[in-house]
Each structure stands twice: as structure tokens, then as C-alpha cells.
Amino acid sequence: MKIYTIIVTYNAMQRNWITRSIDSLSKSTIETTPVIIDNGSTDGTRNYVPEHYPNAVWMPQDKNLGFGQANNLGMKYALEHQADYILLLNQDATLAPDAIEKMLVVSDGRSLLSPLHLNGDGTRIDEMFRYSLQKSHNLMNDDLLIRHKLERCYESAEICAACWLMPIDLIKKIGGFNPLFFHYSEDNNYYHRMVYHGVKTLLVPDAHMYHDRKLQGNTEAFNRKRLRRDIILEACNINQGLAKCLLRWTKVLVQCYTKDLQAHQYRIGAFTMEMLWIIGHAHSICISRKKEKQIGLNWL
């Protein structure tokens, strides 16, 4: 079985992230080949990785492609090398030695699999992952609190792409990440597409990963162009029609113009620029919606 683990790096030397991430893969009970796509790091990552990990596939880029498009390069490489599974792993995340093994045990070869996302030292649930648990069915909570016994996996709602184990048949059906999303929300969009095409997300609670971050990673990057991302995310959601999409847009705009506008210090000029960008890319968004409804290697 061939498993390729894609790690997208950008200045990954802080807190020894990249070393800890790749080293955790070397301890895996299931062999996996690291594929490192670097988005133009300037902190020494570009020298450190090929020197210390010569067996990793090293794919440095001259510019920052963002999370989704960089992962698409890794997916394409894995497809060309007859991968059976692709694991997406954040640069600030590490994997328990038996995590891949436990996910493979329950894999049906079609569904996306995720381990339990813990914080960096494994003492708590990752803060953002709590939102995924809140959106999921309550079966796991019932089993934990009443039966005191967990099943091997649970069908889940949306889980962030910090650690996804993806059967190759899933990628052949859904494709890669939508290039309209540069950084953040690309996994939300991917989940929308999986729902449309009837692909399940399975959470494997006995498999663990450790996400060494604060609440939502880079808060500054998350808030930047938030309005644009939110509107594109609604526009590209192929599970809703135009009428519902317009209602959701209105809600996003009202929120941004009230609380969010002040909280994130948007200026009217920046707000206007974002709206002009969206209007200018309306055709691309329409093409995107049509493409996402099709089965195949979209954007790969």
C-alpha cells in the first residue's frame, strides 16, 4: 500500500514544527512517504528540509501558492505515483504512531477519515476541533457518557483539513481544492462538495493527532480578506440554490458591516475593494459551481 503524506510549509522552523511533524511520520506503524511543498519560506526551511530529510519528496515553490493549491501539487504527485491513500498534515501538527493504522482499519475506501485533533501536548481537545464535535451527531457523546465505550468510528460533520486521510478514490471523485480559495475556507468548500456527492466524513476517536497552535492558527491571516472568503464560500456552495445563496450573502454583509466590520477594523475602502473583486470574479465563481458538480479530478 502506498501512502503519501503532504505537508505544506511556510516558515516552518518556528517551534521546531517541521522537524516534529516529519519525525512523527517516521515513527508511524504504517509507512508513509512525506511530500513537502514549500510556499517560499524565508526562515531557513528551504535549506533545512532537503538537507535533513533526503528521503522526503521536496517540492519548493518560488511563490506562496496558498494552502489549497500547494496541496493540489502534492495530490497530483501522489496520483502520478499510484498512491492508495493521501494524508494531509499541517506543518504544525504531529501524528501518533498508530494513527494511520487505526484509520485504515475502519476505512471503506470511499470516505474521508480524520483522527481526534488534540492540542500540542495532547492534554485537551484542539479548540477549533470542538466546533466540529458540536456539529456532529451526539452518538459519540452518548457512547462515552452512558455506555463508557466508544465505537471505532463515527460519521461526522465538517472537520478541518489539518489532518485528513483520503482514499485515492475519493480524490478521483471530488478532485483537488478550489483555487478560488487562497488560505482558509478551502476545506469548508471541499466539505460542501463531499456532501453534494454523498461522501462521508468518518472520525476515528482512538486515532490521535496533535495540533500545536492557538485558537485558529494565524489570526491575522484568518481575518485578512475574511469578507471575500465568506461570500465566495456561500457562492460556491453547490448544496444551495441562487435564492438561498443571496439570502446568505445578505447575512454575511450585514454581519460584516456591523460587528465584524468594527472587530476586524475593516475600512470602507477595503470593503469596497473586496466587493469589486467578487463582482469581477463572478464568471469564475459560476464556472466553479458548474465544475464542482462534476465528478472527476477537478483542479488536478
PDB file of C-alpha atoms in Angstrom:
ATOM      1  CA  MET A   1       0.000   0.000   0.000  1.00  0.00           C
ATOM      2  CA  LYS A   2       1.328   3.420  -0.990  1.00  0.00           C
ATOM      3  CA  ILE A   3       0.544   6.348   1.311  1.00  0.00           C
ATOM      4  CA  TYR A   4       1.895   9.824   0.652  1.00  0.00           C
ATOM      5  CA  THR A   5       1.731  12.483   3.370  1.00  0.00           C
ATOM      6  CA  ILE A   6       1.524  16.034   2.052  1.00  0.00           C
ATOM      7  CA  ILE A   7       2.859  18.793   4.278  1.00  0.00           C
ATOM      8  CA  VAL A   8       2.616  22.365   3.016  1.00  0.00           C
ATOM      9  CA  THR A   9       5.275  24.534   4.652  1.00  0.00           C
ATOM     10  CA  TYR A  10       5.665  28.252   5.085  1.00  0.00           C
ATOM     11  CA  ASN A  11       8.342  29.386   7.557  1.00  0.00           C
ATOM     12  CA  ALA A  12       8.056  26.059   9.369  1.00  0.00           C
ATOM     13  CA  MET A  13      11.157  26.371  11.555  1.00  0.00           C
ATOM     14  CA  GLN A  14       9.329  28.128  14.400  1.00  0.00           C
ATOM     15  CA  ARG A  15       8.802  25.945  17.470  1.00  0.00           C
ATOM     16  CA  ASN A  16      10.653  23.200  15.566  1.00  0.00           C
ATOM     17  CA  TRP A  17       7.403  22.434  13.733  1.00  0.00           C
ATOM     18  CA  ILE A  18       8.712  20.774  10.588  1.00  0.00           C
ATOM     19  CA  THR A  19      11.160  18.539  12.438  1.00  0.00           C
ATOM     20  CA  ARG A  20       8.499  17.321  14.840  1.00  0.00           C
ATOM     21  CA  SER A  21       5.985  16.809  12.027  1.00  0.00           C
ATOM     22  CA  ILE A  22       8.231  14.736   9.742  1.00  0.00           C
ATOM     23  CA  ASP A  23       9.774  12.832  12.665  1.00  0.00           C
ATOM     24  CA  SER A  24       6.294  11.761  13.802  1.00  0.00           C
ATOM     25  CA  LEU A  25       5.747  10.206  10.379  1.00  0.00           C
ATOM     26  CA  SER A  26       8.979   8.218  10.673  1.00  0.00           C
ATOM     27  CA  LYS A  27       7.543   6.589  13.811  1.00  0.00           C
ATOM     28  CA  SER A  28       4.293   5.586  12.123  1.00  0.00           C
ATOM     29  CA  THR A  29       3.395   1.885  12.253  1.00  0.00           C
ATOM     30  CA  ILE A  30       2.280   2.282   8.629  1.00  0.00           C
ATOM     31  CA  GLU A  31       4.923   3.512   6.208  1.00  0.00           C
ATOM     32  CA  THR A  32       4.233   6.829   4.523  1.00  0.00           C
ATOM     33  CA  THR A  33       6.316   8.991   2.213  1.00  0.00           C
ATOM     34  CA  PRO A  34       6.463  12.709   3.121  1.00  0.00           C
ATOM     35  CA  VAL A  35       5.818  15.124   0.255  1.00  0.00           C
ATOM     36  CA  ILE A  36       6.853  18.624   1.316  1.00  0.00           C
ATOM     37  CA  ILE A  37       5.598  21.595  -0.720  1.00  0.00           C
ATOM     38  CA  ASP A  38       7.237  24.799   0.451  1.00  0.00           C
ATOM     39  CA  ASN A  39       5.460  28.093  -0.241  1.00  0.00           C
ATOM     40  CA  GLY A  40       8.534  30.305  -0.444  1.00  0.00           C
ATOM     41  CA  SER A  41       9.763  30.174   3.153  1.00  0.00           C
ATOM     42  CA  THR A  42      12.359  32.731   4.239  1.00  0.00           C
ATOM     43  CA  ASP A  43      13.321  31.310   7.644  1.00  0.00           C
ATOM     44  CA  GLY A  44      15.694  28.510   6.612  1.00  0.00           C
ATOM     45  CA  THR A  45      13.046  25.851   5.909  1.00  0.00           C
ATOM     46  CA  ARG A  46      14.168  25.613   2.278  1.00  0.00           C
ATOM     47  CA  ASN A  47      17.698  24.605   3.306  1.00  0.00           C
ATOM     48  CA  TYR A  48      16.817  22.543   6.362  1.00  0.00           C
ATOM     49  CA  VAL A  49      14.298  20.082   4.917  1.00  0.00           C
ATOM     50  CA  PRO A  50      16.244  18.724   1.907  1.00  0.00           C
ATOM     51  CA  GLU A  51      19.437  18.542   3.992  1.00  0.00           C
ATOM     52  CA  HIS A  52      17.958  16.692   6.994  1.00  0.00           C
ATOM     53  CA  TYR A  53      15.262  14.644   5.205  1.00  0.00           C
ATOM     54  CA  PRO A  54      16.728  13.467   1.887  1.00  0.00           C
ATOM     55  CA  ASN A  55      14.146  10.681   1.600  1.00  0.00           C
ATOM     56  CA  ALA A  56      11.235  13.149   1.609  1.00  0.00           C
ATOM     57  CA  VAL A  57       9.881  14.373  -1.713  1.00  0.00           C
ATOM     58  CA  TRP A  58      10.905  18.044  -1.771  1.00  0.00           C
ATOM     59  CA  MET A  59       8.876  20.453  -3.945  1.00  0.00           C
ATOM     60  CA  PRO A  60       9.914  24.089  -3.271  1.00  0.00           C
ATOM     61  CA  GLN A  61       7.851  26.825  -4.901  1.00  0.00           C
ATOM     62  CA  ASP A  62       9.037  30.274  -5.945  1.00  0.00           C
ATOM     63  CA  LYS A  63       5.911  31.951  -4.587  1.00  0.00           C
ATOM     64  CA  ASN A  64       3.259  31.345  -1.956  1.00  0.00           C
ATOM     65  CA  LEU A  65       0.544  29.264  -3.630  1.00  0.00           C
ATOM     66  CA  GLY A  66      -1.629  29.130  -0.529  1.00  0.00           C
ATOM     67  CA  PHE A  67      -2.788  26.016   1.278  1.00  0.00           C
ATOM     68  CA  GLY A  68      -5.154  24.538  -1.313  1.00  0.00           C
ATOM     69  CA  GLN A  69      -3.126  24.929  -4.496  1.00  0.00           C
ATOM     70  CA  ALA A  70       0.055  23.704  -2.802  1.00  0.00           C
ATOM     71  CA  ASN A  71      -1.780  20.604  -1.598  1.00  0.00           C
ATOM     72  CA  ASN A  72      -3.077  20.127  -5.140  1.00  0.00           C
ATOM     73  CA  LEU A  73       0.532  19.798  -6.340  1.00  0.00           C
ATOM     74  CA  GLY A  74       1.125  17.105  -3.731  1.00  0.00           C
ATOM     75  CA  MET A  75      -2.084  15.294  -4.675  1.00  0.00           C
ATOM     76  CA  LYS A  76      -1.095  15.342  -8.324  1.00  0.00           C
ATOM     77  CA  TYR A  77       2.325  13.900  -7.478  1.00  0.00           C
ATOM     78  CA  ALA A  78       0.748  11.139  -5.379  1.00  0.00           C
ATOM     79  CA  LEU A  79      -1.736  10.302  -8.148  1.00  0.00           C
ATOM     80  CA  GLU A  80       1.073  10.054 -10.685  1.00  0.00           C
ATOM     81  CA  HIS A  81       2.910   7.652  -8.354  1.00  0.00           C
ATOM     82  CA  GLN A  82      -0.043   5.285  -7.870  1.00  0.00           C
ATOM     83  CA  ALA A  83      -0.931   6.284  -4.310  1.00  0.00           C
ATOM     84  CA  ASP A  84      -3.610   4.316  -2.473  1.00  0.00           C
ATOM     85  CA  TYR A  85      -4.122   6.987   0.188  1.00  0.00           C
ATOM     86  CA  ILE A  86      -3.086  10.591   0.679  1.00  0.00           C
ATOM     87  CA  LEU A  87      -2.664  12.086   4.138  1.00  0.00           C
ATOM     88  CA  LEU A  88      -2.844  15.852   4.520  1.00  0.00           C
ATOM     89  CA  LEU A  89      -0.951  17.061   7.579  1.00  0.00           C
ATOM     90  CA  ASN A  90      -0.368  20.626   8.743  1.00  0.00           C
ATOM     91  CA  GLN A  91       3.212  21.780   9.326  1.00  0.00           C
ATOM     92  CA  ASP A  92       2.307  22.494  12.972  1.00  0.00           C
ATOM     93  CA  ALA A  93       0.800  19.039  13.551  1.00  0.00           C
ATOM     94  CA  THR A  94       2.222  15.686  14.587  1.00  0.00           C
ATOM     95  CA  LEU A  95       0.747  12.225  14.331  1.00  0.00           C
ATOM     96  CA  ALA A  96       0.522   9.450  16.922  1.00  0.00           C
ATOM     97  CA  PRO A  97       2.483   6.366  15.745  1.00  0.00           C
ATOM     98  CA  ASP A  98      -0.630   4.193  15.309  1.00  0.00           C
ATOM     99  CA  ALA A  99      -2.963   6.904  13.936  1.00  0.00           C
ATOM    100  CA  ILE A 100      -2.780   5.886  10.259  1.00  0.00           C
ATOM    101  CA  GLU A 101      -3.105   2.201  11.174  1.00  0.00           C
ATOM    102  CA  LYS A 102      -6.264   2.821  13.211  1.00  0.00           C
ATOM    103  CA  MET A 103      -7.822   4.908  10.454  1.00  0.00           C
ATOM    104  CA  LEU A 104      -7.064   2.265   7.822  1.00  0.00           C
ATOM    105  CA  VAL A 105      -8.794  -0.409   9.911  1.00  0.00           C
ATOM    106  CA  VAL A 106     -12.154   1.375   9.557  1.00  0.00           C
ATOM    107  CA  SER A 107     -11.660   2.750   6.043  1.00  0.00           C
ATOM    108  CA  ASP A 108     -14.249   1.805   3.439  1.00  0.00           C
ATOM    109  CA  GLY A 109     -12.060   3.145   0.633  1.00  0.00           C
ATOM    110  CA  ARG A 110     -14.544   5.928  -0.151  1.00  0.00           C
ATOM    111  CA  SER A 111     -14.910   8.131   2.940  1.00  0.00           C
ATOM    112  CA  LEU A 112     -12.634  10.830   4.301  1.00  0.00           C
ATOM    113  CA  LEU A 113     -11.057   9.835   7.623  1.00  0.00           C
ATOM    114  CA  SER A 114      -9.891  12.024  10.490  1.00  0.00           C
ATOM    115  CA  PRO A 115      -8.234  11.278  13.818  1.00  0.00           C
ATOM    116  CA  LEU A 116      -9.153  13.076  17.016  1.00  0.00           C
ATOM    117  CA  HIS A 117      -7.490  16.506  16.941  1.00  0.00           C
ATOM    118  CA  LEU A 118      -5.755  17.278  20.248  1.00  0.00           C
ATOM    119  CA  ASN A 119      -3.732  20.304  21.314  1.00  0.00           C
ATOM    120  CA  GLY A 120       0.063  20.320  21.037  1.00  0.00           C
ATOM    121  CA  ASP A 121       0.787  18.323  24.190  1.00  0.00           C
ATOM    122  CA  GLY A 122      -2.266  16.066  23.949  1.00  0.00           C
ATOM    123  CA  THR A 123      -3.871  17.277  27.175  1.00  0.00           C
ATOM    124  CA  ARG A 124      -7.034  18.748  25.633  1.00  0.00           C
ATOM    125  CA  ILE A 125      -9.199  18.683  22.533  1.00  0.00           C
ATOM    126  CA  ASP A 126      -7.991  21.210  19.956  1.00  0.00           C
ATOM    127  CA  GLU A 127     -10.098  24.352  20.441  1.00  0.00           C
ATOM    128  CA  MET A 128     -11.287  24.634  16.827  1.00  0.00           C
ATOM    129  CA  PHE A 129     -11.954  20.887  16.678  1.00  0.00           C
ATOM    130  CA  ARG A 130     -14.529  21.386  19.439  1.00  0.00           C
ATOM    131  CA  TYR A 131     -16.709  23.144  16.870  1.00  0.00           C
ATOM    132  CA  SER A 132     -16.592  20.048  14.668  1.00  0.00           C
ATOM    133  CA  LEU A 133     -17.717  17.904  17.587  1.00  0.00           C
ATOM    134  CA  GLN A 134     -20.580  20.281  18.320  1.00  0.00           C
ATOM    135  CA  LYS A 135     -21.798  19.982  14.731  1.00  0.00           C
ATOM    136  CA  SER A 136     -21.528  16.197  14.717  1.00  0.00           C
ATOM    137  CA  HIS A 137     -24.127  13.694  15.831  1.00  0.00           C
ATOM    138  CA  ASN A 138     -24.351  13.070  19.565  1.00  0.00           C
ATOM    139  CA  LEU A 139     -23.774   9.325  19.255  1.00  0.00           C
ATOM    140  CA  MET A 140     -20.160   9.596  20.378  1.00  0.00           C
ATOM    141  CA  ASN A 141     -21.115  11.611  23.468  1.00  0.00           C
ATOM    142  CA  ASP A 142     -23.838   9.089  24.296  1.00  0.00           C
ATOM    143  CA  ASP A 143     -21.408   6.194  23.964  1.00  0.00           C
ATOM    144  CA  LEU A 144     -18.782   7.939  26.057  1.00  0.00           C
ATOM    145  CA  LEU A 145     -21.034   9.105  28.879  1.00  0.00           C
ATOM    146  CA  ILE A 146     -23.566   6.267  29.012  1.00  0.00           C
ATOM    147  CA  ARG A 147     -22.003   3.139  27.559  1.00  0.00           C
ATOM    148  CA  HIS A 148     -18.418   4.121  28.551  1.00  0.00           C
ATOM    149  CA  LYS A 149     -17.293   2.539  25.324  1.00  0.00           C
ATOM    150  CA  LEU A 150     -16.536   4.179  22.002  1.00  0.00           C
ATOM    151  CA  GLU A 151     -17.091   2.721  18.555  1.00  0.00           C
ATOM    152  CA  ARG A 152     -14.147   2.560  16.188  1.00  0.00           C
ATOM    153  CA  CYS A 153     -15.517   5.429  14.080  1.00  0.00           C
ATOM    154  CA  TYR A 154     -18.385   7.888  13.867  1.00  0.00           C
ATOM    155  CA  GLU A 155     -19.885   9.713  10.923  1.00  0.00           C
ATOM    156  CA  SER A 156     -19.021  13.337  11.473  1.00  0.00           C
ATOM    157  CA  ALA A 157     -19.795  16.809  10.254  1.00  0.00           C
ATOM    158  CA  GLU A 158     -17.099  19.054   8.801  1.00  0.00           C
ATOM    159  CA  ILE A 159     -13.562  18.631  10.170  1.00  0.00           C
ATOM    160  CA  CYS A 160     -10.694  20.988   9.328  1.00  0.00           C
ATOM    161  CA  ALA A 161      -8.035  19.737   6.917  1.00  0.00           C
ATOM    162  CA  ALA A 162      -5.181  19.834   9.443  1.00  0.00           C
ATOM    163  CA  CYS A 163      -5.183  16.041   9.217  1.00  0.00           C
ATOM    164  CA  TRP A 164      -7.207  14.221   6.554  1.00  0.00           C
ATOM    165  CA  LEU A 165      -6.648  10.659   5.369  1.00  0.00           C
ATOM    166  CA  MET A 166      -8.090  10.487   1.861  1.00  0.00           C
ATOM    167  CA  PRO A 167      -8.563   7.285  -0.170  1.00  0.00           C
ATOM    168  CA  ILE A 168      -7.454   7.830  -3.730  1.00  0.00           C
ATOM    169  CA  ASP A 169     -10.970   7.010  -4.998  1.00  0.00           C
ATOM    170  CA  LEU A 170     -12.297   9.977  -3.008  1.00  0.00           C
ATOM    171  CA  ILE A 171      -9.859  12.311  -4.753  1.00  0.00           C
ATOM    172  CA  LYS A 172     -10.702  10.839  -8.149  1.00  0.00           C
ATOM    173  CA  LYS A 173     -14.336  11.644  -7.401  1.00  0.00           C
ATOM    174  CA  ILE A 174     -14.054  15.094  -5.791  1.00  0.00           C
ATOM    175  CA  GLY A 175     -10.737  16.380  -7.147  1.00  0.00           C
ATOM    176  CA  GLY A 176      -8.445  18.923  -5.515  1.00  0.00           C
ATOM    177  CA  PHE A 177      -9.026  22.177  -3.668  1.00  0.00           C
ATOM    178  CA  ASN A 178     -10.808  25.031  -5.422  1.00  0.00           C
ATOM    179  CA  PRO A 179      -8.155  27.646  -6.430  1.00  0.00           C
ATOM    180  CA  LEU A 180     -10.574  30.492  -5.648  1.00  0.00           C
ATOM    181  CA  PHE A 181      -9.591  29.944  -2.012  1.00  0.00           C
ATOM    182  CA  PHE A 182      -6.029  31.004  -1.201  1.00  0.00           C
ATOM    183  CA  HIS A 183      -5.771  30.349   2.534  1.00  0.00           C
ATOM    184  CA  TYR A 184      -8.606  29.302   4.876  1.00  0.00           C
ATOM    185  CA  SER A 185     -12.099  28.114   3.848  1.00  0.00           C
ATOM    186  CA  GLU A 186     -10.782  25.764   1.141  1.00  0.00           C
ATOM    187  CA  ASP A 187     -11.562  22.808   3.417  1.00  0.00           C
ATOM    188  CA  ASN A 188     -15.057  24.199   4.106  1.00  0.00           C
ATOM    189  CA  ASN A 189     -15.657  24.315   0.365  1.00  0.00           C
ATOM    190  CA  TYR A 190     -14.266  20.794  -0.061  1.00  0.00           C
ATOM    191  CA  TYR A 191     -16.672  19.516   2.584  1.00  0.00           C
ATOM    192  CA  HIS A 192     -19.602  21.137   0.745  1.00  0.00           C
ATOM    193  CA  ARG A 193     -18.588  19.247  -2.382  1.00  0.00           C
ATOM    194  CA  MET A 194     -18.302  15.957  -0.488  1.00  0.00           C
ATOM    195  CA  VAL A 195     -21.827  16.433   0.904  1.00  0.00           C
ATOM    196  CA  TYR A 196     -23.154  17.125  -2.606  1.00  0.00           C
ATOM    197  CA  HIS A 197     -21.547  13.942  -3.960  1.00  0.00           C
ATOM    198  CA  GLY A 198     -22.542  11.770  -0.996  1.00  0.00           C
ATOM    199  CA  VAL A 199     -19.071  11.296   0.519  1.00  0.00           C
ATOM    200  CA  LYS A 200     -18.960  10.711   4.277  1.00  0.00           C
ATOM    201  CA  THR A 201     -16.506  12.020   6.858  1.00  0.00           C
ATOM    202  CA  LEU A 202     -15.516   9.440   9.469  1.00  0.00           C
ATOM    203  CA  LEU A 203     -13.985  10.415  12.793  1.00  0.00           C
ATOM    204  CA  VAL A 204     -11.764   7.767  14.392  1.00  0.00           C
ATOM    205  CA  PRO A 205     -11.590   8.754  18.088  1.00  0.00           C
ATOM    206  CA  ASP A 206      -8.890   6.245  19.020  1.00  0.00           C
ATOM    207  CA  ALA A 207      -6.510   7.741  16.433  1.00  0.00           C
ATOM    208  CA  HIS A 208      -4.797  10.919  17.599  1.00  0.00           C
ATOM    209  CA  MET A 209      -3.015  13.899  16.103  1.00  0.00           C
ATOM    210  CA  TYR A 210      -1.536  16.874  17.951  1.00  0.00           C
ATOM    211  CA  HIS A 211      -2.053  20.407  16.646  1.00  0.00           C
ATOM    212  CA  ASP A 212       0.430  22.866  18.107  1.00  0.00           C
ATOM    213  CA  ARG A 213      -1.440  26.127  17.655  1.00  0.00           C
ATOM    214  CA  LYS A 214      -3.616  28.629  19.411  1.00  0.00           C
ATOM    215  CA  LEU A 215      -7.335  29.028  18.719  1.00  0.00           C
ATOM    216  CA  GLN A 216      -7.267  29.208  14.926  1.00  0.00           C
ATOM    217  CA  GLY A 217      -3.653  29.415  13.919  1.00  0.00           C
ATOM    218  CA  ASN A 218      -2.611  32.682  12.278  1.00  0.00           C
ATOM    219  CA  THR A 219      -5.386  35.053  13.402  1.00  0.00           C
ATOM    220  CA  GLU A 220      -4.104  37.923  11.272  1.00  0.00           C
ATOM    221  CA  ALA A 221      -4.121  35.746   8.137  1.00  0.00           C
ATOM    222  CA  PHE A 222      -7.538  34.357   9.073  1.00  0.00           C
ATOM    223  CA  ASN A 223      -9.112  37.817   9.361  1.00  0.00           C
ATOM    224  CA  ARG A 224      -7.484  39.180   6.228  1.00  0.00           C
ATOM    225  CA  LYS A 225      -9.932  39.104   3.298  1.00  0.00           C
ATOM    226  CA  ARG A 226     -12.488  37.410   5.536  1.00  0.00           C
ATOM    227  CA  LEU A 227     -15.414  39.082   3.783  1.00  0.00           C
ATOM    228  CA  ARG A 228     -14.192  37.837   0.402  1.00  0.00           C
ATOM    229  CA  ARG A 229     -13.799  34.281   1.663  1.00  0.00           C
ATOM    230  CA  ASP A 230     -17.191  34.200   3.356  1.00  0.00           C
ATOM    231  CA  ILE A 231     -19.047  35.416   0.278  1.00  0.00           C
ATOM    232  CA  ILE A 232     -17.151  33.110  -2.110  1.00  0.00           C
ATOM    233  CA  LEU A 233     -17.788  30.181   0.227  1.00  0.00           C
ATOM    234  CA  GLU A 234     -21.526  30.825   0.072  1.00  0.00           C
ATOM    235  CA  ALA A 235     -21.436  31.462  -3.670  1.00  0.00           C
ATOM    236  CA  CYS A 236     -19.612  28.196  -4.366  1.00  0.00           C
ATOM    237  CA  ASN A 237     -21.798  26.066  -2.082  1.00  0.00           C
ATOM    238  CA  ILE A 238     -23.419  23.755  -4.618  1.00  0.00           C
ATOM    239  CA  ASN A 239     -25.809  22.424  -1.979  1.00  0.00           C
ATOM    240  CA  GLN A 240     -27.850  25.637  -2.100  1.00  0.00           C
ATOM    241  CA  GLY A 241     -29.635  27.435  -4.923  1.00  0.00           C
ATOM    242  CA  LEU A 242     -29.348  31.054  -6.005  1.00  0.00           C
ATOM    243  CA  ALA A 243     -32.169  32.329  -3.763  1.00  0.00           C
ATOM    244  CA  LYS A 244     -30.661  30.841  -0.615  1.00  0.00           C
ATOM    245  CA  CYS A 245     -27.232  31.997  -1.707  1.00  0.00           C
ATOM    246  CA  LEU A 246     -28.455  35.602  -1.960  1.00  0.00           C
ATOM    247  CA  LEU A 247     -30.008  35.395   1.495  1.00  0.00           C
ATOM    248  CA  ARG A 248     -26.742  34.083   2.929  1.00  0.00           C
ATOM    249  CA  TRP A 249     -24.818  36.857   1.187  1.00  0.00           C
ATOM    250  CA  THR A 250     -27.086  39.441   2.779  1.00  0.00           C
ATOM    251  CA  LYS A 251     -26.459  37.920   6.192  1.00  0.00           C
ATOM    252  CA  VAL A 252     -22.677  37.953   5.655  1.00  0.00           C
ATOM    253  CA  LEU A 253     -22.743  41.585   4.527  1.00  0.00           C
ATOM    254  CA  VAL A 254     -24.873  42.705   7.469  1.00  0.00           C
ATOM    255  CA  GLN A 255     -22.606  40.923   9.934  1.00  0.00           C
ATOM    256  CA  CYS A 256     -19.501  42.416   8.354  1.00  0.00           C
ATOM    257  CA  TYR A 257     -20.994  45.903   8.300  1.00  0.00           C
ATOM    258  CA  THR A 258     -21.908  45.736  11.972  1.00  0.00           C
ATOM    259  CA  LYS A 259     -19.906  43.665  14.468  1.00  0.00           C
ATOM    260  CA  ASP A 260     -17.291  42.147  12.169  1.00  0.00           C
ATOM    261  CA  LEU A 261     -16.557  45.429  10.406  1.00  0.00           C
ATOM    262  CA  GLN A 262     -15.573  47.039  13.691  1.00  0.00           C
ATOM    263  CA  ALA A 263     -13.965  43.972  15.287  1.00  0.00           C
ATOM    264  CA  HIS A 264     -11.587  43.406  12.374  1.00  0.00           C
ATOM    265  CA  GLN A 265     -11.094  47.106  11.645  1.00  0.00           C
ATOM    266  CA  TYR A 266     -12.264  46.940   8.055  1.00  0.00           C
ATOM    267  CA  ARG A 267     -12.227  50.280   6.322  1.00  0.00           C
ATOM    268  CA  ILE A 268     -14.891  51.302   3.845  1.00  0.00           C
ATOM    269  CA  GLY A 269     -12.273  51.416   1.087  1.00  0.00           C
ATOM    270  CA  ALA A 270     -11.132  47.875   1.812  1.00  0.00           C
ATOM    271  CA  PHE A 271     -14.754  46.726   1.983  1.00  0.00           C
ATOM    272  CA  THR A 272     -15.424  48.276  -1.434  1.00  0.00           C
ATOM    273  CA  MET A 273     -12.318  46.665  -2.936  1.00  0.00           C
ATOM    274  CA  GLU A 274     -13.411  43.248  -1.719  1.00  0.00           C
ATOM    275  CA  MET A 275     -16.853  43.674  -3.261  1.00  0.00           C
ATOM    276  CA  LEU A 276     -15.336  44.816  -6.568  1.00  0.00           C
ATOM    277  CA  TRP A 277     -13.073  41.742  -6.552  1.00  0.00           C
ATOM    278  CA  ILE A 278     -16.072  39.473  -6.061  1.00  0.00           C
ATOM    279  CA  ILE A 279     -18.060  41.177  -8.829  1.00  0.00           C
ATOM    280  CA  GLY A 280     -15.053  40.944 -11.148  1.00  0.00           C
ATOM    281  CA  HIS A 281     -14.750  37.202 -10.474  1.00  0.00           C
ATOM    282  CA  ALA A 282     -18.473  36.426 -10.793  1.00  0.00           C
ATOM    283  CA  HIS A 283     -17.864  34.495 -14.017  1.00  0.00           C
ATOM    284  CA  SER A 284     -15.142  32.379 -12.376  1.00  0.00           C
ATOM    285  CA  ILE A 285     -17.486  31.630  -9.482  1.00  0.00           C
ATOM    286  CA  CYS A 286     -20.224  30.469 -11.885  1.00  0.00           C
ATOM    287  CA  ILE A 287     -17.763  28.214 -13.716  1.00  0.00           C
ATOM    288  CA  SER A 288     -16.571  26.913 -10.355  1.00  0.00           C
ATOM    289  CA  ARG A 289     -20.095  25.920  -9.294  1.00  0.00           C
ATOM    290  CA  LYS A 290     -20.586  24.005 -12.543  1.00  0.00           C
ATOM    291  CA  LYS A 291     -17.223  22.277 -12.217  1.00  0.00           C
ATOM    292  CA  GLU A 292     -17.799  21.275  -8.595  1.00  0.00           C
ATOM    293  CA  LYS A 293     -20.974  19.421  -9.550  1.00  0.00           C
ATOM    294  CA  GLN A 294     -18.980  17.198 -11.879  1.00  0.00           C
ATOM    295  CA  ILE A 295     -17.211  14.032 -10.773  1.00  0.00           C
ATOM    296  CA  GLY A 296     -13.510  13.891 -11.634  1.00  0.00           C
ATOM    297  CA  LEU A 297     -10.057  15.262 -10.973  1.00  0.00           C
ATOM    298  CA  ASN A 298     -11.125  18.892 -10.856  1.00  0.00           C
ATOM    299  CA  TRP A 299      -8.184  21.313 -10.456  1.00  0.00           C
ATOM    300  CA  LEU A 300      -5.691  18.450 -10.620  1.00  0.00           C
TER     301      LEU A 300
END
